[in-house]
Coordinates of C-alpha atoms and ligand atoms in Angstrom, one line a residue:
M1 CA 28.6 -1.7 15.6
L2 CA 25.0 -2.0 14.7
D3 CA 22.4 -1.0 17.2
P4 CA 20.3 -4.1 17.8
T5 CA 17.2 -1.9 18.7
L6 CA 17.1 -0.5 15.2
D7 CA 15.0 -1.9 12.5
A8 CA 16.9 -2.9 9.3
I9 CA 14.3 -1.1 7.3
T10 CA 11.6 1.3 8.5
V11 CA 8.7 2.4 6.3
D12 CA 6.6 5.0 7.9
G13 CA 3.4 6.3 6.3
V14 CA 4.7 6.2 2.8
S15 CA 2.5 7.2 -0.1
K16 CA 3.3 7.6 -3.8
R17 CA 1.1 8.5 -6.8
F18 CA 1.8 8.2 -10.4
G19 CA -0.8 10.6 -11.9
S20 CA -4.1 9.4 -10.8
L21 CA -2.8 6.0 -9.7
Q22 CA -2.1 5.5 -6.0
A23 CA 0.8 3.2 -6.2
L24 CA 1.5 3.2 -2.4
N25 CA -1.1 4.2 0.1
D26 CA 0.2 5.1 3.6
V27 CA 2.4 2.0 3.9
S28 CA 4.0 1.5 7.3
F29 CA 6.0 -1.5 8.6
G30 CA 9.4 -2.4 9.9
I31 CA 11.8 -5.2 8.9
H32 CA 13.9 -6.5 11.8
Q33 CA 17.6 -7.0 11.6
G34 CA 18.5 -10.6 10.6
E35 CA 15.1 -11.3 9.2
F36 CA 14.4 -13.2 6.0
F37 CA 11.4 -11.1 4.9
G38 CA 9.1 -11.7 2.0
L39 CA 7.1 -9.0 0.2
L40 CA 4.4 -10.7 -1.9
G41 CA 1.7 -9.3 -4.1
P42 CA 0.2 -9.6 -7.6
N43 CA 1.7 -7.7 -10.6
G44 CA 1.3 -4.0 -10.2
A45 CA 0.7 -4.2 -6.4
G46 CA 3.5 -1.7 -5.7
K47 CA 6.4 -4.0 -4.7
S48 CA 9.0 -2.5 -7.0
T49 CA 7.8 1.1 -6.3
L50 CA 8.3 0.4 -2.6
I51 CA 11.7 -1.1 -3.2
N52 CA 12.8 1.8 -5.4
A53 CA 11.7 4.1 -2.6
I54 CA 13.7 2.1 0.0
A55 CA 16.7 2.3 -2.4
G56 CA 16.3 6.1 -2.5
L57 CA 15.8 5.9 -6.3
L58 CA 12.3 7.2 -6.2
R59 CA 10.9 10.3 -4.4
V60 CA 7.8 9.5 -2.4
D61 CA 5.0 12.0 -1.9
S62 CA 4.8 11.6 1.9
G63 CA 6.3 9.4 4.7
K64 CA 9.7 8.4 5.7
L65 CA 12.0 5.5 5.0
S66 CA 15.2 4.5 6.7
I67 CA 17.9 1.9 6.6
L68 CA 19.4 1.0 10.0
G69 CA 18.2 4.4 11.3
N70 CA 19.6 6.4 8.3
D71 CA 16.9 8.3 6.4
V72 CA 17.1 7.4 2.7
R73 CA 16.9 11.1 1.7
S74 CA 18.7 13.1 4.4
D75 CA 21.3 10.4 5.1
F76 CA 21.5 9.0 1.6
R77 CA 25.1 8.0 1.7
A78 CA 24.9 6.1 5.0
A79 CA 21.6 4.5 4.0
R80 CA 23.1 3.4 0.7
Q81 CA 26.2 2.0 2.3
N82 CA 24.1 -0.3 4.4
L83 CA 21.9 -1.5 1.6
G84 CA 22.3 -3.7 -1.4
V85 CA 19.5 -3.8 -3.9
V86 CA 19.0 -6.2 -6.8
P87 CA 16.5 -4.4 -9.1
Q88 CA 13.9 -6.2 -11.1
E89 CA 14.9 -4.6 -14.3
L90 CA 18.1 -5.7 -16.0
V91 CA 19.9 -2.4 -16.5
M92 CA 23.7 -2.4 -16.9
D93 CA 26.4 -1.0 -19.1
P94 CA 27.0 -3.4 -22.0
F95 CA 30.5 -2.3 -22.7
F96 CA 32.2 -3.4 -19.5
T97 CA 33.2 -6.9 -18.6
V98 CA 31.7 -8.6 -15.5
R99 CA 34.8 -7.9 -13.4
E100 CA 35.0 -4.3 -14.6
T101 CA 31.4 -3.8 -13.7
L102 CA 32.0 -5.0 -10.2
Q103 CA 35.2 -3.0 -9.8
F104 CA 33.4 0.1 -11.0
Q105 CA 30.7 -0.5 -8.4
S106 CA 33.3 -1.0 -5.7
G107 CA 34.8 2.4 -6.7
Y108 CA 31.4 4.0 -6.3
F109 CA 31.4 2.9 -2.7
G110 CA 35.0 4.1 -2.3
I111 CA 36.4 0.5 -1.9
R112 CA 39.8 -0.2 -3.4
N113 CA 41.4 -3.6 -3.7
N114 CA 38.1 -5.4 -3.5
D115 CA 39.3 -8.3 -5.8
K116 CA 39.3 -11.0 -3.2
W117 CA 35.7 -10.4 -2.4
I118 CA 34.8 -9.9 -6.1
D119 CA 36.4 -13.3 -6.8
E120 CA 34.4 -14.9 -4.1
L121 CA 31.2 -13.4 -5.4
L122 CA 32.0 -14.6 -8.9
D123 CA 32.8 -18.0 -7.5
Q124 CA 29.7 -18.3 -5.4
L125 CA 27.4 -17.1 -8.2
N126 CA 29.1 -19.4 -10.8
L127 CA 30.3 -16.5 -12.8
A128 CA 34.1 -17.1 -12.5
D129 CA 34.5 -18.2 -16.1
K130 CA 32.6 -15.1 -17.3
A131 CA 34.7 -12.6 -15.4
D132 CA 36.2 -11.2 -18.6
T133 CA 33.1 -11.5 -20.7
N134 CA 31.4 -8.3 -21.9
M135 CA 28.1 -7.7 -20.2
R136 CA 26.2 -7.6 -23.6
R137 CA 27.3 -11.2 -24.3
L138 CA 25.7 -12.6 -21.2
S139 CA 22.3 -14.4 -21.1
G140 CA 19.5 -13.1 -19.0
G141 CA 20.2 -15.5 -16.1
M142 CA 23.9 -14.5 -16.1
K143 CA 23.1 -10.8 -16.1
R144 CA 20.8 -11.5 -13.1
R145 CA 23.7 -13.0 -11.3
V146 CA 25.9 -10.0 -12.0
L147 CA 23.2 -7.8 -10.6
I148 CA 23.3 -9.8 -7.4
A149 CA 27.1 -9.6 -7.2
Q150 CA 26.9 -5.9 -7.9
A151 CA 24.4 -5.4 -5.0
L152 CA 26.8 -7.3 -2.7
V153 CA 30.1 -5.7 -3.7
H154 CA 30.2 -3.4 -0.6
R155 CA 29.0 -6.2 1.8
P156 CA 25.9 -4.4 2.9
P157 CA 24.1 -5.7 6.0
V158 CA 20.7 -5.3 4.4
I159 CA 20.0 -7.0 1.1
V160 CA 16.9 -6.4 -1.0
L161 CA 16.1 -8.6 -4.0
D162 CA 13.2 -7.6 -6.3
E163 CA 12.1 -10.8 -8.1
P164 CA 15.6 -12.2 -8.4
T165 CA 14.5 -15.5 -9.8
A166 CA 12.0 -14.3 -12.5
G167 CA 12.9 -16.1 -15.7
V168 CA 15.8 -17.9 -14.1
D169 CA 16.2 -21.7 -14.6
V170 CA 15.8 -24.2 -11.7
D171 CA 19.6 -24.9 -11.3
L172 CA 20.4 -21.2 -11.0
R173 CA 17.6 -20.6 -8.6
Q174 CA 18.9 -23.4 -6.4
S175 CA 22.5 -22.1 -6.4
M176 CA 21.3 -18.5 -5.9
W177 CA 19.3 -19.5 -2.8
R178 CA 22.1 -21.5 -1.4
F179 CA 24.2 -18.3 -1.5
I180 CA 21.5 -16.0 -0.2
R181 CA 20.8 -18.4 2.6
R182 CA 24.5 -18.4 3.5
L183 CA 24.4 -14.6 3.7
H184 CA 21.4 -14.8 5.9
A185 CA 23.1 -17.3 8.2
E186 CA 26.0 -14.9 8.4
G187 CA 23.7 -12.2 9.8
H188 CA 22.5 -10.3 6.7
T189 CA 18.9 -9.1 6.6
I190 CA 17.3 -10.4 3.4
V191 CA 14.2 -8.9 1.8
L192 CA 12.7 -10.7 -1.1
T193 CA 9.9 -10.0 -3.5
T194 CA 8.8 -13.0 -5.5
H195 CA 5.8 -14.4 -7.2
Y196 CA 7.1 -17.9 -6.7
L197 CA 5.1 -18.5 -3.5
E198 CA 6.8 -21.8 -2.7
E199 CA 10.0 -19.8 -2.6
A200 CA 8.7 -17.4 0.0
E201 CA 7.1 -20.3 1.9
E202 CA 10.4 -22.1 2.1
L203 CA 12.7 -19.1 2.8
C204 CA 10.9 -16.3 4.7
D205 CA 10.4 -15.8 8.4
R206 CA 7.8 -13.1 8.0
I207 CA 5.7 -12.1 5.0
A208 CA 3.9 -9.0 4.0
I209 CA 1.2 -9.2 1.4
I210 CA 0.7 -6.0 -0.6
D211 CA -2.2 -5.3 -2.9
S212 CA -3.1 -2.1 -4.8
G213 CA -0.5 -0.2 -2.8
E214 CA -1.6 -1.3 0.6
I215 CA -0.3 -3.9 3.1
I216 CA -3.2 -6.3 3.6
A217 CA -1.3 -8.7 5.8
L218 CA 1.9 -8.9 7.7
E219 CA 2.4 -12.1 9.6
T220 CA 5.0 -14.7 10.4
K221 CA 4.8 -17.3 7.7
Q222 CA 3.3 -19.8 10.2
D223 CA 0.6 -17.3 11.3
L224 CA -0.3 -16.6 7.7
L225 CA -0.7 -20.3 7.0
D226 CA -2.7 -20.6 10.3
L227 CA -5.1 -17.8 9.6
G228 CA -7.7 -20.4 10.0
L229 CA -8.8 -19.8 6.5
G230 CA -9.1 -23.4 5.4
S231 CA -7.9 -26.9 5.1
K232 CA -8.8 -30.1 3.3
L233 CA -9.9 -33.2 5.0
L234 CA -9.0 -36.4 3.2
I235 CA -10.9 -39.5 4.2
R236 CA -10.5 -43.1 3.1
A237 CA -13.3 -45.4 3.8
T238 CA -13.3 -49.2 4.3
R239 CA -16.0 -49.7 1.7
D240 CA -17.1 -47.6 -1.3
I241 CA -18.9 -44.4 -0.2
E242 CA -22.5 -44.7 -1.4
T243 CA -23.9 -41.4 -0.1
V244 CA -22.5 -38.4 1.6
P245 CA -24.9 -37.0 4.2
L246 CA -26.9 -34.1 2.8
E247 CA -25.5 -31.5 5.3
L248 CA -21.9 -32.3 4.2
Q249 CA -22.5 -32.3 0.5
G250 CA -21.6 -28.6 0.1
K251 CA -18.1 -29.4 1.4
V252 CA -17.3 -32.2 -1.0
V253 CA -14.4 -31.5 -3.3
R254 CA -14.0 -35.0 -4.5
C255 CA -15.7 -38.3 -3.9
E256 CA -14.4 -41.4 -5.7
A257 CA -15.1 -44.9 -4.6
K258 CA -13.4 -45.1 -1.1
D259 CA -11.8 -41.6 -1.2
L260 CA -13.6 -38.5 0.0
E261 CA -12.1 -35.0 0.1
L262 CA -13.9 -32.3 2.0
S263 CA -13.0 -28.6 2.4
F264 CA -13.4 -27.3 5.8
H265 CA -12.9 -24.0 7.7
R266 CA -11.0 -24.5 10.9
E267 CA -12.9 -21.7 12.7
N268 CA -16.4 -22.8 11.7
D269 CA -16.2 -26.6 11.4
S270 CA -15.3 -29.3 13.8
I271 CA -13.5 -32.3 12.4
M272 CA -15.0 -34.5 15.1
E273 CA -18.5 -33.4 14.1
I274 CA -17.8 -34.1 10.4
L275 CA -16.5 -37.6 11.3
D276 CA -19.5 -38.3 13.5
R277 CA -21.9 -37.4 10.7
L278 CA -20.0 -39.7 8.3
R279 CA -20.2 -42.5 10.8
A280 CA -23.9 -41.8 11.4
A281 CA -24.3 -42.3 7.6
S282 CA -22.7 -45.8 7.9
I283 CA -19.5 -44.7 6.3
Q284 CA -16.7 -46.7 7.8
I285 CA -13.6 -44.6 8.1
D286 CA -10.3 -46.2 7.6
Y287 CA -8.0 -43.2 7.5
V288 CA -8.2 -39.4 8.0
S289 CA -5.7 -36.7 7.2
V290 CA -5.8 -32.9 7.1
V291 CA -3.9 -30.9 4.5
N292 CA -3.5 -27.2 5.3
D293 CA -3.7 -24.5 2.7
S294 CA -0.5 -23.6 1.0
L295 CA 0.7 -20.1 1.0
Q296 CA -0.5 -20.0 -2.5
D297 CA -4.1 -20.7 -1.4
V298 CA -3.9 -18.1 1.3
F299 CA -2.4 -15.5 -1.0
L300 CA -5.0 -16.1 -3.8
R301 CA -7.9 -15.8 -1.4
M302 CA -6.6 -12.6 0.3
T303 CA -5.7 -10.8 -2.9
A304 CA -8.9 -11.9 -4.7
K305 CA -11.0 -10.6 -1.8
Q306 CA -9.2 -7.2 -1.8
G307 CA -8.8 -6.7 -5.4
G308 CA -12.3 -7.8 -6.4
S309 CA -10.9 -9.4 -9.5
Ligands
LIG401 P1 4.9 -4.6 -8.8 O1 6.4 -4.5 -8.6 O2 4.2 -5.0 -7.5 O3 4.5 -5.4 -9.9 P2 5.1 -1.7 -9.4 O4 5.5 -1.1 -8.1 O5 6.1 -1.9 -10.5 O6 4.3 -3.1 -9.1 O7 3.9 -0.8 -10.0 C1 2.8 -0.4 -9.2 C2 1.9 0.4 -10.1 O8 2.5 1.6 -10.4 C3 1.5 -0.3 -11.4 O9 0.2 0.0 -11.7 C4 2.5 0.4 -12.3 O10 2.0 0.4 -13.6 C5 2.6 1.8 -11.8 N1 3.9 2.4 -12.0 C6 5.1 2.0 -11.6 N2 6.1 2.8 -12.0 C7 5.5 3.8 -12.6 C8 6.0 5.0 -13.3 N3 7.3 5.3 -13.3 N4 5.1 5.8 -13.9 C9 3.8 5.5 -13.9 N5 3.2 4.4 -13.3 C10 4.1 3.6 -12.7
LIG402 MG1 7.9 -5.4 -9.6

């Protein structure tokens, strides 16, 4: 039985340098059991470095990592048994067939007679008709699916996917997510890195944003969206808008005939005050709506602020 008080993944003060580059700088956080957790960050932020460290594939300079309480170095076997990792890079032996690859991986975990589960994986990932095809003859998207099957062959409770949908077509993305969602619903902890922000926005419960090797935000998705950073106010007037009051002109994003779009900051601006000013300028308001920032907006603003680029 799993201990419900244990985190699925614990990262405690982890640092890693590559020469003069600080790829991870004192990173600490925990991922709870059963979470769908997103790790977001621009290219080169340190996502794959962190995932490789979690997988025990990379030696860190300092800090500790554990999977369900098992240290990835001192309890490597137990940690590995609890973890399935889908790496970003497509590395595999080109001479095996798909089924052989999965059987080989089962053997690595000491599992015999795994064919029932292997068949189910092949089926769920739409690979059944490729079971006897050599790996070298598969397209990139197919190989990606085999990597996912490979990570799941030992039914690990914790599943980490490093950009699993990079370069994958829309259909495959949809079927992949259906399957991952099912695994999550069945109690698996899912950790995902992606640069498709709409994907994280749709799937993840909590999201960490990493930039230049540091965690710059870790919030529930809703808190991240609610950080009060900004929204858009869409206004439709009864008659054409002739002039926007001077004090609001700095907020105008768009003003066309009857439509006015203003950016506003929820902590600093009051919608009521903005509307009062518009009315005072004889603009007759027909309709008002507020559109919150997307995760993409939040993400871009945060990483731009930190990275200075
Ligand atoms: P991400 O996955 O977020 O795009 P990575 O973790 O792959 O970023 O890389 C973080 C930084 O570390 C990058 O600047 C990358 O060039 C560097 N890096 C990653 N692996 C190595 C390595 N084996 N040797 C030297 N530099 C590396
Ligand atoms: Mg990466």
